[in-house]
XYZ file of C-alpha atoms in Angstrom:
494
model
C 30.469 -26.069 -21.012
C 32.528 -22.942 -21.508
C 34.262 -21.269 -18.998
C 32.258 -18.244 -18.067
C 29.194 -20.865 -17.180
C 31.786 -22.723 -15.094
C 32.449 -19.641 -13.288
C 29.032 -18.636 -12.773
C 28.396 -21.826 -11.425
C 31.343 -21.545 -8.106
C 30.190 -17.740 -7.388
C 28.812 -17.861 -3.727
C 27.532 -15.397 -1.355
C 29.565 -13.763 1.809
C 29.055 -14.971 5.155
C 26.732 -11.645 5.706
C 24.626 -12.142 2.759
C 23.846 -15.790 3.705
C 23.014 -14.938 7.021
C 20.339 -12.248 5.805
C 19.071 -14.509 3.430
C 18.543 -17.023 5.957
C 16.046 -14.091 7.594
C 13.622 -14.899 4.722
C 10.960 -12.311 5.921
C 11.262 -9.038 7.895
C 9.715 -6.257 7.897
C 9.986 -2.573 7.166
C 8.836 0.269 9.296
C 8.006 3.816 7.755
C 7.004 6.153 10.831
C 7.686 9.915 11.442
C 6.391 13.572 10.339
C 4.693 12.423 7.341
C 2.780 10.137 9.401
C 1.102 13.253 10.949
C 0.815 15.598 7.853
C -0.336 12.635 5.582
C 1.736 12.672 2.943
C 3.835 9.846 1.497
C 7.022 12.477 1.147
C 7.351 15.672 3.382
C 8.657 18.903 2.057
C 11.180 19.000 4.935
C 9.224 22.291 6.672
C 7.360 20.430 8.553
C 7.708 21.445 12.552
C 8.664 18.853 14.813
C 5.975 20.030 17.020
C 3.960 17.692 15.050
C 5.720 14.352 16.392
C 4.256 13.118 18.999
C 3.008 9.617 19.273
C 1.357 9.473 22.668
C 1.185 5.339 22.715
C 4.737 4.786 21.292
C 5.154 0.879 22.050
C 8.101 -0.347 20.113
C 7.219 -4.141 21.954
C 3.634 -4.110 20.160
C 5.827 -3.224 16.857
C 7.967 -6.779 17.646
C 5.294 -8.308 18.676
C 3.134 -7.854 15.570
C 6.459 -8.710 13.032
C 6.811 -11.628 15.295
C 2.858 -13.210 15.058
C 3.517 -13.040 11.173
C 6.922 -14.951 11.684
C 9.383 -12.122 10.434
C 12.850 -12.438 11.683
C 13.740 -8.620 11.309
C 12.479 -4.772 11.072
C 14.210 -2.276 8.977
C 13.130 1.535 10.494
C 13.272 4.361 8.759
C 14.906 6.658 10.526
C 16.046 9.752 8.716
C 12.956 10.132 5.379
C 13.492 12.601 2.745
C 11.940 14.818 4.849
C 15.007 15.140 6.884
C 12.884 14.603 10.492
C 15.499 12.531 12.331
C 13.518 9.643 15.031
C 16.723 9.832 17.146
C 18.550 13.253 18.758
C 21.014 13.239 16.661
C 24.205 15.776 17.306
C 24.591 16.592 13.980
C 20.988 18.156 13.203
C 18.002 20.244 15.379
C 15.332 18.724 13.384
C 14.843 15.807 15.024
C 13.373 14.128 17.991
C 14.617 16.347 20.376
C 12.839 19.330 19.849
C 9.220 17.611 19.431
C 6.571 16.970 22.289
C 7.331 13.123 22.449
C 8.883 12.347 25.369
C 9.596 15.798 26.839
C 12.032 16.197 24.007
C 13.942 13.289 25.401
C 13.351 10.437 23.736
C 15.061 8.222 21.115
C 12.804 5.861 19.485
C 15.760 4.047 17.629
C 16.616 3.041 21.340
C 13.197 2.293 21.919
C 12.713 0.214 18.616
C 16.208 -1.430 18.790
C 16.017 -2.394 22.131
C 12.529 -4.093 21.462
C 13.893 -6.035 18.563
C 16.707 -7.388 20.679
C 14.935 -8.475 23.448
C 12.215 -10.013 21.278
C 14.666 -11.860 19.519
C 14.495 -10.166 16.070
C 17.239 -8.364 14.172
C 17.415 -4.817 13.932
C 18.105 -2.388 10.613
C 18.290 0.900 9.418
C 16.894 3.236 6.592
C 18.511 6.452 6.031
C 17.630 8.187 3.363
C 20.306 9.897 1.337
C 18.278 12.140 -0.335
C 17.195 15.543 2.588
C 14.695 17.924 1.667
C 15.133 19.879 4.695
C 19.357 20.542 5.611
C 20.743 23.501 3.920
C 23.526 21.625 3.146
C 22.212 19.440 0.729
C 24.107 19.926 -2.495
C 27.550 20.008 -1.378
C 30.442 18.342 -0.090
C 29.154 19.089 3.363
C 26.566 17.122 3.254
C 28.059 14.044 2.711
C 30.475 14.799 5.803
C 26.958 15.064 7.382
C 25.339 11.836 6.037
C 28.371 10.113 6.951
C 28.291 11.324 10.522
C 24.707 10.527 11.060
C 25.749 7.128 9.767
C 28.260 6.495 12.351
C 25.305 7.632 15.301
C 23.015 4.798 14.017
C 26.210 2.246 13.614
C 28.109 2.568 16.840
C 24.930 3.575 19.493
C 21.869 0.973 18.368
C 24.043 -2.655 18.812
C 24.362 -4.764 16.012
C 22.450 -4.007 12.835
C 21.428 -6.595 10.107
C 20.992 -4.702 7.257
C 22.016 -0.370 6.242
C 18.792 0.066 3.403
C 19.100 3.013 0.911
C 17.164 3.933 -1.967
C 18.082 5.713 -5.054
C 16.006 9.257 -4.794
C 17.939 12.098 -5.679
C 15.712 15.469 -6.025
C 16.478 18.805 -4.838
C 16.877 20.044 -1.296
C 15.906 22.711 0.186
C 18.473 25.090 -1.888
C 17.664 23.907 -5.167
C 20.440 21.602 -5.659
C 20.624 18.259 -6.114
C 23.328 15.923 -3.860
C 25.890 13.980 -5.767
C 26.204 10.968 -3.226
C 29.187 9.697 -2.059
C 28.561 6.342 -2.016
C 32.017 4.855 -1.476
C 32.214 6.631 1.492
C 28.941 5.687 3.118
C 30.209 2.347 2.434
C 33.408 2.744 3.958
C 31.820 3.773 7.073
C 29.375 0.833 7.213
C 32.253 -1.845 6.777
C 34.143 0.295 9.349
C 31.120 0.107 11.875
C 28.686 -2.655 11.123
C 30.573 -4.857 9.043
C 28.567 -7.865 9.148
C 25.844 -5.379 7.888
C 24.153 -5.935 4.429
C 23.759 -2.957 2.320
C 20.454 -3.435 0.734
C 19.183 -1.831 -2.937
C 21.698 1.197 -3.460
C 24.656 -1.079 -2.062
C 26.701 -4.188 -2.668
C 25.026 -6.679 -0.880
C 21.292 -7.396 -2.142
C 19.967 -6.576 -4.774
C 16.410 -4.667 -5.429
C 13.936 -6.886 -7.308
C 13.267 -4.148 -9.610
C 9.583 -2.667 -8.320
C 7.355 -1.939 -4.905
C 4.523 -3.724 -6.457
C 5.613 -7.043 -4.872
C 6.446 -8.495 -8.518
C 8.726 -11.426 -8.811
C 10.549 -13.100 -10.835
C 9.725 -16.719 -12.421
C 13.788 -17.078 -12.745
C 15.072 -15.216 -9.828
C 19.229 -15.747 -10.524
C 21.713 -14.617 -7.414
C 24.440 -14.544 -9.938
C 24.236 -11.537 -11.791
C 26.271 -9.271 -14.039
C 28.408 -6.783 -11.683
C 27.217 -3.679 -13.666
C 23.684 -3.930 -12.129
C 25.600 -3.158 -8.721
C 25.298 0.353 -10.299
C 21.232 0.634 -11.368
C 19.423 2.403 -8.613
C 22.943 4.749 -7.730
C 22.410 6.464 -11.155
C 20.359 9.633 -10.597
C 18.118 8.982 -13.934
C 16.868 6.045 -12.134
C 15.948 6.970 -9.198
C 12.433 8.695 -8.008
C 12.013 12.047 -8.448
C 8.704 12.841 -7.841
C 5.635 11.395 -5.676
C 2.872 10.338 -8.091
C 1.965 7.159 -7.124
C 3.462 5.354 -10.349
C 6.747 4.185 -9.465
C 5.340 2.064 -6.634
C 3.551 -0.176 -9.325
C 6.547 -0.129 -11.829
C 7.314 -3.859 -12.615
C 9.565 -3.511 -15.103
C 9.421 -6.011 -17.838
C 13.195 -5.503 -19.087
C 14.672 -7.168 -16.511
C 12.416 -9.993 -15.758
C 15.874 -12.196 -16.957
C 19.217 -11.079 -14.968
C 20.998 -14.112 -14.722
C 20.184 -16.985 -17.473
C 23.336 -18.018 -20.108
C 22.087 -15.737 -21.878
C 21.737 -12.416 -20.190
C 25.306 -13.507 -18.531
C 26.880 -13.838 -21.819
C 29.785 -11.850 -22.747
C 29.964 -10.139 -19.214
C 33.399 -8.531 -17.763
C 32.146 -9.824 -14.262
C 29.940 -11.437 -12.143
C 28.988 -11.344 -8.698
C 26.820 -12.876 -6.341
C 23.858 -10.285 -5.474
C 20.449 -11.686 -4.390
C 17.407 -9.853 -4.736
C 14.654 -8.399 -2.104
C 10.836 -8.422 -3.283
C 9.775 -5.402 -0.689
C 6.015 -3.797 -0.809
C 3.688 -2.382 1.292
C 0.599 -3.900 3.642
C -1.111 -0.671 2.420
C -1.460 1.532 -0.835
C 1.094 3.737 0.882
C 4.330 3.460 3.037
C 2.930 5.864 5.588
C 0.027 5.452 7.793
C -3.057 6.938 5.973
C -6.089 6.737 7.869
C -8.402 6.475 4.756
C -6.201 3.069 3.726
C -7.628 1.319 7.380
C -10.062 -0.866 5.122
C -6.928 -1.226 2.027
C -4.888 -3.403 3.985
C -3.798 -6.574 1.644
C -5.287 -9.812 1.636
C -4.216 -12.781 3.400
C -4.360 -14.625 -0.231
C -2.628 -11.036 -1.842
C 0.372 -11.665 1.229
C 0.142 -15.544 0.936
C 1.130 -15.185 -2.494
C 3.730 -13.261 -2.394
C 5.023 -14.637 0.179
C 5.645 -17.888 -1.749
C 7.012 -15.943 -5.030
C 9.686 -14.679 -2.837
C 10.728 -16.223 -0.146
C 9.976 -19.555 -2.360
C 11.360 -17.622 -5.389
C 14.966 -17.435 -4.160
C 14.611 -14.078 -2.964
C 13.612 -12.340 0.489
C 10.475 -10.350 1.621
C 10.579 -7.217 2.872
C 6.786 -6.243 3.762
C 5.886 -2.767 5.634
C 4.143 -2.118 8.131
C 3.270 1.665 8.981
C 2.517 2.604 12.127
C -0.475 5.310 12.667
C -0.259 8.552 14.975
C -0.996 7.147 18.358
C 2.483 4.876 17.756
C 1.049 1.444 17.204
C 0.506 -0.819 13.890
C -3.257 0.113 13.356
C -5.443 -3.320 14.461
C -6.759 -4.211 10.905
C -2.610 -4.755 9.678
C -1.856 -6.863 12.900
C -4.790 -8.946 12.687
C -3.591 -9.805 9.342
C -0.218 -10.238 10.285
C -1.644 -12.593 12.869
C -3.422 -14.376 9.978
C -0.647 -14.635 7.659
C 2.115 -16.307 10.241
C -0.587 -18.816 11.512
C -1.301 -19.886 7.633
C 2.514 -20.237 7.138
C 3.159 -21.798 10.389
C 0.532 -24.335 10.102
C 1.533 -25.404 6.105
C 5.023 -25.939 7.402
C 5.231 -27.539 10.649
C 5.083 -31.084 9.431
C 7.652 -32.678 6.973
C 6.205 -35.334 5.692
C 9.513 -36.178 3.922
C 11.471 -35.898 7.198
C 12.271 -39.967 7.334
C 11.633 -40.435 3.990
C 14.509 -42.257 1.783
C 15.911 -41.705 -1.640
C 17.996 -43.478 -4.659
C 19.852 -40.955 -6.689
C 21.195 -41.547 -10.415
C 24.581 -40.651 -9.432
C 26.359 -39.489 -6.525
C 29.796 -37.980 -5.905
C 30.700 -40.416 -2.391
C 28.655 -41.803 0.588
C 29.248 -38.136 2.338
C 27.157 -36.531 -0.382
C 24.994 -39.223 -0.506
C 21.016 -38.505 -1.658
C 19.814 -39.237 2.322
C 21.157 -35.597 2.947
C 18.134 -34.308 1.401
C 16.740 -35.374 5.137
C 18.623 -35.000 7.621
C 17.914 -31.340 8.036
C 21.583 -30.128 8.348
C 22.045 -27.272 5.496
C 25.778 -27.919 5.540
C 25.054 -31.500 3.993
C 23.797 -31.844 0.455
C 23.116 -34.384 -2.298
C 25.766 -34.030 -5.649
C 26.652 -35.829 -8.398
C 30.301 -35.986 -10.037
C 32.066 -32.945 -11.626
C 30.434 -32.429 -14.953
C 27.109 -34.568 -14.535
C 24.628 -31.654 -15.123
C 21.274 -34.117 -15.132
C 20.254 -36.384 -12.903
C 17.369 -37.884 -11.100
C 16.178 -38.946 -7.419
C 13.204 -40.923 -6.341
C 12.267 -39.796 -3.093
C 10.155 -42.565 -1.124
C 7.746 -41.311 1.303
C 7.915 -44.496 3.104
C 4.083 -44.775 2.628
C 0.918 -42.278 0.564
C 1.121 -39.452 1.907
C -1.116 -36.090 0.691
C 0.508 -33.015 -0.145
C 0.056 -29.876 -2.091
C 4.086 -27.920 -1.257
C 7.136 -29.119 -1.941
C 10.324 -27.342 -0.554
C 13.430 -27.250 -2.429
C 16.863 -25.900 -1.230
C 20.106 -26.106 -3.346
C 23.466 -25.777 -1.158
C 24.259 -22.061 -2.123
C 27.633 -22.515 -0.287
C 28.873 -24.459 -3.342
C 27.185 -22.145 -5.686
C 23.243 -21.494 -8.257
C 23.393 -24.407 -10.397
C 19.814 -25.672 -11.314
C 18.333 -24.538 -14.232
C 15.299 -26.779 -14.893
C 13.500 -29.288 -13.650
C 10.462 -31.438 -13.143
C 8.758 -32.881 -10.782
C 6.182 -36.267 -11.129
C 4.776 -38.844 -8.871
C 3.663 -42.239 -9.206
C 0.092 -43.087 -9.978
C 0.198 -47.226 -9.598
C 2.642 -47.758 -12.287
C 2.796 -44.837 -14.069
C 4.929 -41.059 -13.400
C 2.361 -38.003 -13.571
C 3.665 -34.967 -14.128
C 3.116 -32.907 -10.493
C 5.371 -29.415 -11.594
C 8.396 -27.834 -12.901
C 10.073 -25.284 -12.605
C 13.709 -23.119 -13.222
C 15.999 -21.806 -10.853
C 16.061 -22.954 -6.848
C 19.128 -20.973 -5.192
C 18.017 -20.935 -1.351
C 14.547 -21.648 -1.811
C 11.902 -22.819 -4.267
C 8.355 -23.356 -3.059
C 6.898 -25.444 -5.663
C 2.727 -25.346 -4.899
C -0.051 -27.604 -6.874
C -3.501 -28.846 -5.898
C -3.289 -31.951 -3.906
C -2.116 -35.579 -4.512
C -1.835 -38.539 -2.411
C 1.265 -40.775 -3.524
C 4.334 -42.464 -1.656
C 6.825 -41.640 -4.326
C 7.966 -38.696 -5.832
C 10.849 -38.023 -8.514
C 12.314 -35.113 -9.376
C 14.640 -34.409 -12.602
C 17.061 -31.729 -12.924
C 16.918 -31.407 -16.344
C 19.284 -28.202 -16.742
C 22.613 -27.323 -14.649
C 25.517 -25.851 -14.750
C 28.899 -27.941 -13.739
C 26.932 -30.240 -11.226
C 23.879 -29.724 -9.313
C 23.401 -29.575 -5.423
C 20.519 -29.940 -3.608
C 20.385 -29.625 0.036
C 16.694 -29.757 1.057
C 13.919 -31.909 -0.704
C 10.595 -31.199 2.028
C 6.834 -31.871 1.366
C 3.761 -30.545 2.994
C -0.003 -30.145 2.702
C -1.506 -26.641 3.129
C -4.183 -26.397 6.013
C -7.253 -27.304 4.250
C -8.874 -23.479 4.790
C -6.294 -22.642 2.532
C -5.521 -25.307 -0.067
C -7.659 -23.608 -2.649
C -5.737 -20.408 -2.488
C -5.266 -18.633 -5.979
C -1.173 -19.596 -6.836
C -0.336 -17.584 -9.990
C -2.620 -15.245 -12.292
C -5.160 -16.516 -10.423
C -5.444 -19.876 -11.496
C -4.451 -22.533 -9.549
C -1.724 -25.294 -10.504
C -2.959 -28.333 -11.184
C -0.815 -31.466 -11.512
C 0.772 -31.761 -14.883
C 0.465 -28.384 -15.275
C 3.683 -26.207 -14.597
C 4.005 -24.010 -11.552
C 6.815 -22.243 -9.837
């Protein structure tokens, strides 16, 4: 093994981006003037006059992410627009001088408050790019960016996660901003710094479209340059024409095999976020009330990316009277039953295991078990294949199998299979490539007591922390998995 792969292999996330990917699924909330002009990007004209969400109920907001089982909500509370949700100091368009409230109100407060006392992290989305200040285009601005920053950072509590996209088209003037990224990021370590910076930032990585598109190898070690991608102006959207939301792009559907990491200065450890829309849109439309996704469409998804080794990021606009429209929080309501019910029964939680190898009795293969992510199952230094036959302790059915490698140690698992014994003879169930912090591996159903897996590919040793097994409620065992075909055993399947 040459050294680069050795040092691919012992990259490992930061405390902070561990404890967002442990979030799995949290949602994003796109609310303000554009929700009463209906347009997906305001001009930055628009009078604040027009704000004014009469049933405003941040708890129904919580309540909704909560019934689909999302841990967080990311608002957005400055759009390109420039039409600030909270008074800030730094700016009259805001807030303060609409109807809502008497001119008094702060629905950061409102929503941050909500999240806390339901239990549910709390982030922000400011976007860099202002249509509306005059200052746009200069130095100035970023003085003001960074100021309005600092409001959201030191008067909201503690947020999870600082999200900014790429756009970059003129303001109000004509010019275009060159963003001072270093600095924003100086003032977010300063503030928040336990806070991810999601997309144009350090911390987690875009997955490359809004279409919901993921990867069938999604690596969290990744060349360093790709810190860089959606910062460079060139990149980033320009204009609204309802393309770049289904841009998937093909290019980069392999970021961090041996060979895409080859011959790389550095490397990093940068997970991605799959983040789309419940709607067409990001912003409440009122002709998108019978558009809202499927429970299949968000099932699916779901599994590519919180079972792809990535997050989910999935928004949820709210319409003019304040509140998620019914039709998205019925499905919400839909989705976290489905995902609740698949996964509240283990049916490998007292199962046993032999292993080929192990490295000593406290990394024996029984950690797979005992439900403890600091404990995990690894071989010796340099063993990069291996083999464990899980035992069910008797036949069991089950369509889902949960897989978790011990990201504290590092990625290491490149391929493998898994089969399960038909009388006397292994059938191939699925296989798959990379695990990271989560692989949901789905197939039609198949009643057997033991299952083996092979890691067929690794790099320095493998870890595993988590081997789980379920069976889908039955309503939904037929779901389409992948192109719309389902898996079938012996027939491979992320």
């Amino acid at each position: 093994m040459n050294s680069q792969i050795q040092n691919a292999a012992r990259i490992v996330p930061s405390a902070r981006q561990l404890a967002w990917q442990e979030l799995e699924f949290y949602s994003f909330i796109h609310f303000g003037v554009n929700t009463y002009t209906d347009k997906e990007w305001g001009l930055g004209d628009e009078d604040p006059a027009i704000f004014n969400p009469v049933e405003f109920d941040a708890k129904q907001w919580v309540d909704v992410c909560k019934s689909a089982g999302m841990k967080g909500l990311i608002l957005t509370c400055k759009h390109h627009d420039g039409f600030c949700l909270w008074p800030s100091a730094f700016t009259e368009h805001s807030v303060k001088n609409s109807p809502w409230r008497g001119g008094n109100g702060d629905l950061v407060k409102e929503v941050a408050n909500a999240c806390r006392e339901g239990g549910i992290r709390f982030g922000v989305y400011l976007s860099p790019w202002d249509r509306h200040d005059q200052r746009y285009g200069s130095s100035l601005y970023n003085d003001y960016f960074k100021d309005q920053l600092r409001e959201l950072l030191t008067q909201y509590g503690d947020i999870f996660c600082v999200w900014f996209d790429g756009a970059c088209g003129e303001g109000p003037n004509g010019l275009k901003q060159v963003y001072d990224w270093d600095g924003y990021y100086e003032v977010i370590r300063e503030c928040q710094p336990n806070a991810v910076i999601s997309v144009c930032g350090p911390d987690v990585r875009w997955c490359g479209n809004e279409a919901g598109h993921t990867r069938e190898s999604e690596w969290s070690v990744v060349p360093a340059e790709l810190q860089d991608c959606e910062k460079i102006q060139e990149n980033s959207q320009h204009v609204d024409d309802g393309e770049f939301s289904k841009r998937a792009n093909s290019r980069d559907e392999n970021l961090g095999s041996r060979e895409a990491i080859d011959g790389k200065d550095k490397l990093i450890w940068y997970p991605a976020e799959v983040n789309t829309s419940i709607r067409p849109g990001w912003f409440y439309h009122a002709s998108e009330d019978e558009q809202v996704r499927s429970l299949e469409e968000l099932l699916n998804i779901y599994y590519k990316s919180v079972g792809g080794n990535a997050t989910f990021l999935l928004n949820l606009p709210p319409d003019k009277r304040g509140l998620i429209h019914e039709n998205d929080a019925k499905r919400m309501a839909e989705l976290g039953q489905t995902i609740r019910s698949t996964f509240q029964h283990n049916l490998a939680s007292h199962a046993h295991a032999s292993a080929t190898e192990i490295l000593n009795q406290n990394h024996a293969v029984d950690r797979l078990f005992d439900g403890n992510k600091s404990t995990f199952w690894c071989p010796r230094e340099g063993t990069e294949h291996a083999s464990i036959e899980i035992d069910l302790n008797q036949e069991q059915t089950f369509d889902t199998i949960v897989l978790k490698e011990h990201v504290l140690t590092g990625q290491r698992i490149e391929k493998l299979k898994l089969e399960y014994l038909d009388q006397a003879t292994w059938k191939p169930l699925t296989e798959c490539t990379t695990i990271g912090y989560k692989r949901i591996c789905r197939f039609t159903s198949v009643s057997a007591r033991h299952i083996r897996l092979t890691i067929e590919e690794s790099r320095l040793f493998p870890t595993l922390s988590a081997f789980e097994v379920y069976l889908r409620p039955r309503s939904f065992s037929a779901l389409k998995c992948k192109d719309g075909v389902l898996a079938h055993p012996g027939h491979p399947h992320q």
